[in-house]
């Protein structure tokens, strides 16, 4: 097994990640304004920006879903119990004792077991919940006669949004642990990261040219 620097995150993944981040931050900011948590922008402006950003994010998600299934990258999110306990133990207390992360990124598996489980839950539970409840909210005029239902829709939307906010905070916090913040963010800017490859994997990638590789400096 050798460590090589290869293109792990394609241009589309980086575009998708950073565009999604900008839209989610804008949605959280405007959503909190709509709920009156802060008064940094007016209510009407907040509603308009929130609605258009939500529609843009839904369009981005649909594009990302299409890309994941047509490129096969959806396999990176498949949950596995192999190494899950070791990673969970590391984040529970090993990280506070200066232990090394037990997971080594692989080209065929770039998310550790806990990341894969968290991202899959985000994509299958929280995103659909905030997406569907938001669309129901927008279409309220068409079904608003259903007594009491709007309150449940609003509750699901707000709780989902706060859960996504908690995920974002945890995500940013983990970027400050272990390596420096810049080292964690750099792969999502350049696309390149250190990956452990078997001799067979390295030979295949070099021969096929499937991904760009850099020689260690």
Short mmCIF file of C-alpha atoms in Angstrom, two decimals, residues 25-209:
data_model
loop_
_atom_site.label_atom_id
_atom_site.label_comp_id
_atom_site.label_asym_id
_atom_site.label_seq_id
_atom_site.Cartn_x
_atom_site.Cartn_y
_atom_site.Cartn_z
CA UNK A 25 -25.69 29.55 4.50
CA UNK A 26 -27.94 32.05 2.70
CA UNK A 27 -31.01 29.93 3.45
CA UNK A 28 -30.10 29.65 7.13
CA UNK A 29 -29.46 33.40 7.35
CA UNK A 30 -32.70 34.37 5.61
CA UNK A 31 -34.67 31.63 7.39
CA UNK A 32 -33.61 32.99 10.77
CA UNK A 33 -34.62 36.48 9.58
CA UNK A 34 -38.05 35.20 8.55
CA UNK A 35 -38.50 33.68 12.01
CA UNK A 36 -37.46 36.97 13.62
CA UNK A 37 -34.26 35.63 15.20
CA UNK A 38 -32.39 38.63 13.77
CA UNK A 39 -33.38 41.82 11.96
CA UNK A 40 -30.41 42.30 9.66
CA UNK A 41 -32.66 42.25 6.56
CA UNK A 42 -36.35 42.99 6.08
CA UNK A 43 -38.99 40.26 6.21
CA UNK A 44 -40.11 40.61 2.56
CA UNK A 45 -36.52 40.59 1.28
CA UNK A 46 -35.71 37.58 3.43
CA UNK A 47 -38.73 35.64 2.10
CA UNK A 48 -37.85 36.45 -1.53
CA UNK A 49 -34.16 35.54 -1.21
CA UNK A 50 -35.04 32.42 0.81
CA UNK A 51 -37.49 31.21 -1.84
CA UNK A 52 -35.18 31.73 -4.83
CA UNK A 53 -32.18 30.18 -3.05
CA UNK A 54 -34.31 27.18 -2.06
CA UNK A 55 -35.39 26.63 -5.68
CA UNK A 56 -31.76 26.99 -6.84
CA UNK A 57 -30.65 24.46 -4.22
CA UNK A 58 -33.32 21.97 -5.29
CA UNK A 59 -32.16 22.32 -8.90
CA UNK A 60 -28.56 21.78 -7.77
CA UNK A 61 -29.54 18.68 -5.79
CA UNK A 62 -31.37 17.21 -8.79
CA UNK A 63 -28.28 17.82 -10.93
CA UNK A 64 -26.05 16.26 -8.25
CA UNK A 65 -28.30 13.19 -7.94
CA UNK A 66 -28.13 12.71 -11.72
CA UNK A 67 -24.33 13.10 -11.64
CA UNK A 68 -23.86 10.66 -8.75
CA UNK A 69 -25.89 7.92 -10.43
CA UNK A 70 -24.41 8.38 -13.90
CA UNK A 71 -20.80 8.39 -12.61
CA UNK A 72 -21.22 5.66 -9.97
CA UNK A 73 -19.90 7.96 -7.22
CA UNK A 74 -23.01 7.21 -5.16
CA UNK A 75 -21.09 4.12 -3.96
CA UNK A 76 -18.91 6.35 -1.75
CA UNK A 77 -21.96 6.94 0.46
CA UNK A 78 -22.87 3.30 1.03
CA UNK A 79 -22.75 2.68 4.80
CA UNK A 80 -20.49 -0.01 6.21
CA UNK A 81 -19.79 -1.29 9.69
CA UNK A 82 -16.18 -2.10 8.79
CA UNK A 83 -14.08 0.35 10.80
CA UNK A 84 -17.15 2.23 12.04
CA UNK A 85 -16.47 1.57 15.72
CA UNK A 86 -12.82 2.58 15.40
CA UNK A 87 -13.78 5.91 13.78
CA UNK A 88 -16.57 6.54 16.33
CA UNK A 89 -14.16 5.79 19.18
CA UNK A 90 -11.61 8.18 17.66
CA UNK A 91 -14.10 11.06 17.54
CA UNK A 92 -15.47 10.21 21.02
CA UNK A 93 -12.15 10.39 22.88
CA UNK A 94 -9.17 9.34 20.78
CA UNK A 95 -9.10 12.74 19.08
CA UNK A 96 -8.70 14.44 22.47
CA UNK A 97 -5.71 12.22 23.31
CA UNK A 98 -3.82 13.03 20.12
CA UNK A 99 -4.37 9.62 18.51
CA UNK A 100 -4.04 9.24 14.75
CA UNK A 101 -7.22 8.94 12.70
CA UNK A 102 -7.83 5.20 12.19
CA UNK A 103 -9.18 5.62 8.66
CA UNK A 104 -7.00 6.02 5.59
CA UNK A 105 -8.75 7.46 2.57
CA UNK A 106 -8.99 5.12 -0.42
CA UNK A 107 -9.74 6.03 -4.03
CA UNK A 108 -12.73 3.71 -4.05
CA UNK A 109 -13.86 4.83 -0.59
CA UNK A 110 -13.08 8.50 0.08
CA UNK A 111 -15.45 8.86 3.06
CA UNK A 112 -14.78 7.10 6.34
CA UNK A 113 -17.63 4.86 7.65
CA UNK A 114 -18.99 7.58 9.97
CA UNK A 115 -18.87 10.22 7.23
CA UNK A 116 -20.66 7.92 4.79
CA UNK A 117 -23.39 7.22 7.36
CA UNK A 118 -23.78 10.93 8.22
CA UNK A 119 -23.84 12.07 4.57
CA UNK A 120 -26.30 9.33 3.62
CA UNK A 121 -28.64 10.33 6.48
CA UNK A 122 -28.36 13.93 5.38
CA UNK A 123 -29.24 13.09 1.78
CA UNK A 124 -31.99 10.56 2.51
CA UNK A 125 -33.66 12.14 5.55
CA UNK A 126 -32.86 15.80 6.27
CA UNK A 127 -32.57 17.15 2.72
CA UNK A 128 -35.81 15.51 1.49
CA UNK A 129 -37.60 16.66 4.68
CA UNK A 130 -36.60 20.30 4.29
CA UNK A 131 -37.12 20.11 0.52
CA UNK A 132 -40.65 18.62 0.61
CA UNK A 133 -41.84 20.71 3.55
CA UNK A 134 -40.53 23.85 1.83
CA UNK A 135 -42.36 23.01 -1.40
CA UNK A 136 -45.56 22.31 0.57
CA UNK A 137 -45.12 25.68 2.25
CA UNK A 138 -44.76 27.41 -1.13
CA UNK A 139 -47.86 25.60 -2.45
CA UNK A 140 -49.91 26.44 0.63
CA UNK A 141 -52.55 28.30 -1.44
CA UNK A 142 -53.45 25.06 -3.22
CA UNK A 143 -54.01 22.89 -0.16
CA UNK A 144 -54.33 25.37 2.69
CA UNK A 145 -57.83 24.23 3.57
CA UNK A 146 -56.44 21.14 5.29
CA UNK A 147 -56.94 22.31 8.85
CA UNK A 148 -53.88 22.24 11.08
CA UNK A 149 -51.58 20.67 8.50
CA UNK A 150 -49.63 23.87 7.87
CA UNK A 151 -48.42 23.87 11.46
CA UNK A 152 -46.95 20.38 11.03
CA UNK A 153 -45.36 21.34 7.72
CA UNK A 154 -43.79 24.40 9.34
CA UNK A 155 -42.55 22.32 12.27
CA UNK A 156 -40.93 19.73 10.00
CA UNK A 157 -39.32 22.48 7.92
CA UNK A 158 -37.90 24.36 10.90
CA UNK A 159 -36.69 21.24 12.73
CA UNK A 160 -35.05 19.95 9.55
CA UNK A 161 -33.36 23.31 9.02
CA UNK A 162 -32.02 23.36 12.60
CA UNK A 163 -30.77 19.78 12.19
CA UNK A 164 -28.92 20.85 9.01
CA UNK A 165 -27.50 23.82 10.95
CA UNK A 166 -26.24 21.39 13.63
CA UNK A 167 -24.65 19.28 10.89
CA UNK A 168 -22.93 22.36 9.42
CA UNK A 169 -21.56 23.36 12.85
CA UNK A 170 -20.26 19.82 13.48
CA UNK A 171 -18.76 19.72 9.97
CA UNK A 172 -16.88 23.00 10.51
CA UNK A 173 -15.76 21.91 14.00
CA UNK A 174 -14.26 18.69 12.63
CA UNK A 175 -12.32 20.75 10.08
CA UNK A 176 -10.47 22.32 13.01
CA UNK A 177 -9.37 18.97 14.48
CA UNK A 178 -6.34 16.88 13.58
CA UNK A 179 -4.67 18.59 10.62
CA UNK A 180 -4.96 22.36 10.25
CA UNK A 181 -8.18 23.91 8.93
CA UNK A 182 -6.38 24.87 5.69
CA UNK A 183 -5.13 21.31 5.15
CA UNK A 184 -8.65 19.96 5.56
CA UNK A 185 -10.15 22.51 3.15
CA UNK A 186 -7.38 22.38 0.51
CA UNK A 187 -8.56 19.10 -1.16
CA UNK A 188 -11.99 20.62 -1.75
CA UNK A 189 -10.30 23.62 -3.41
CA UNK A 190 -7.70 21.84 -5.55
CA UNK A 191 -9.38 18.44 -5.86
CA UNK A 192 -6.14 16.63 -4.88
CA UNK A 193 -5.68 14.61 -1.70
CA UNK A 194 -3.45 11.88 -0.32
CA UNK A 195 -4.90 8.43 -0.88
CA UNK A 196 -3.63 4.95 -0.05
CA UNK A 197 -3.41 2.77 -3.16
CA UNK A 198 -2.61 -0.88 -3.57
CA UNK A 199 -0.06 -1.71 -6.31
CA UNK A 200 -2.92 -2.99 -8.48
CA UNK A 201 -4.99 0.18 -7.98
CA UNK A 202 -2.01 2.41 -8.72
CA UNK A 203 -1.14 0.46 -11.86
CA UNK A 204 -4.74 0.66 -13.06
CA UNK A 205 -5.01 4.41 -12.44
CA UNK A 206 -1.66 5.12 -14.13
CA UNK A 207 -2.47 2.96 -17.15
CA UNK A 208 -6.07 4.06 -17.61
CA UNK A 209 -5.52 7.73 -16.80
#
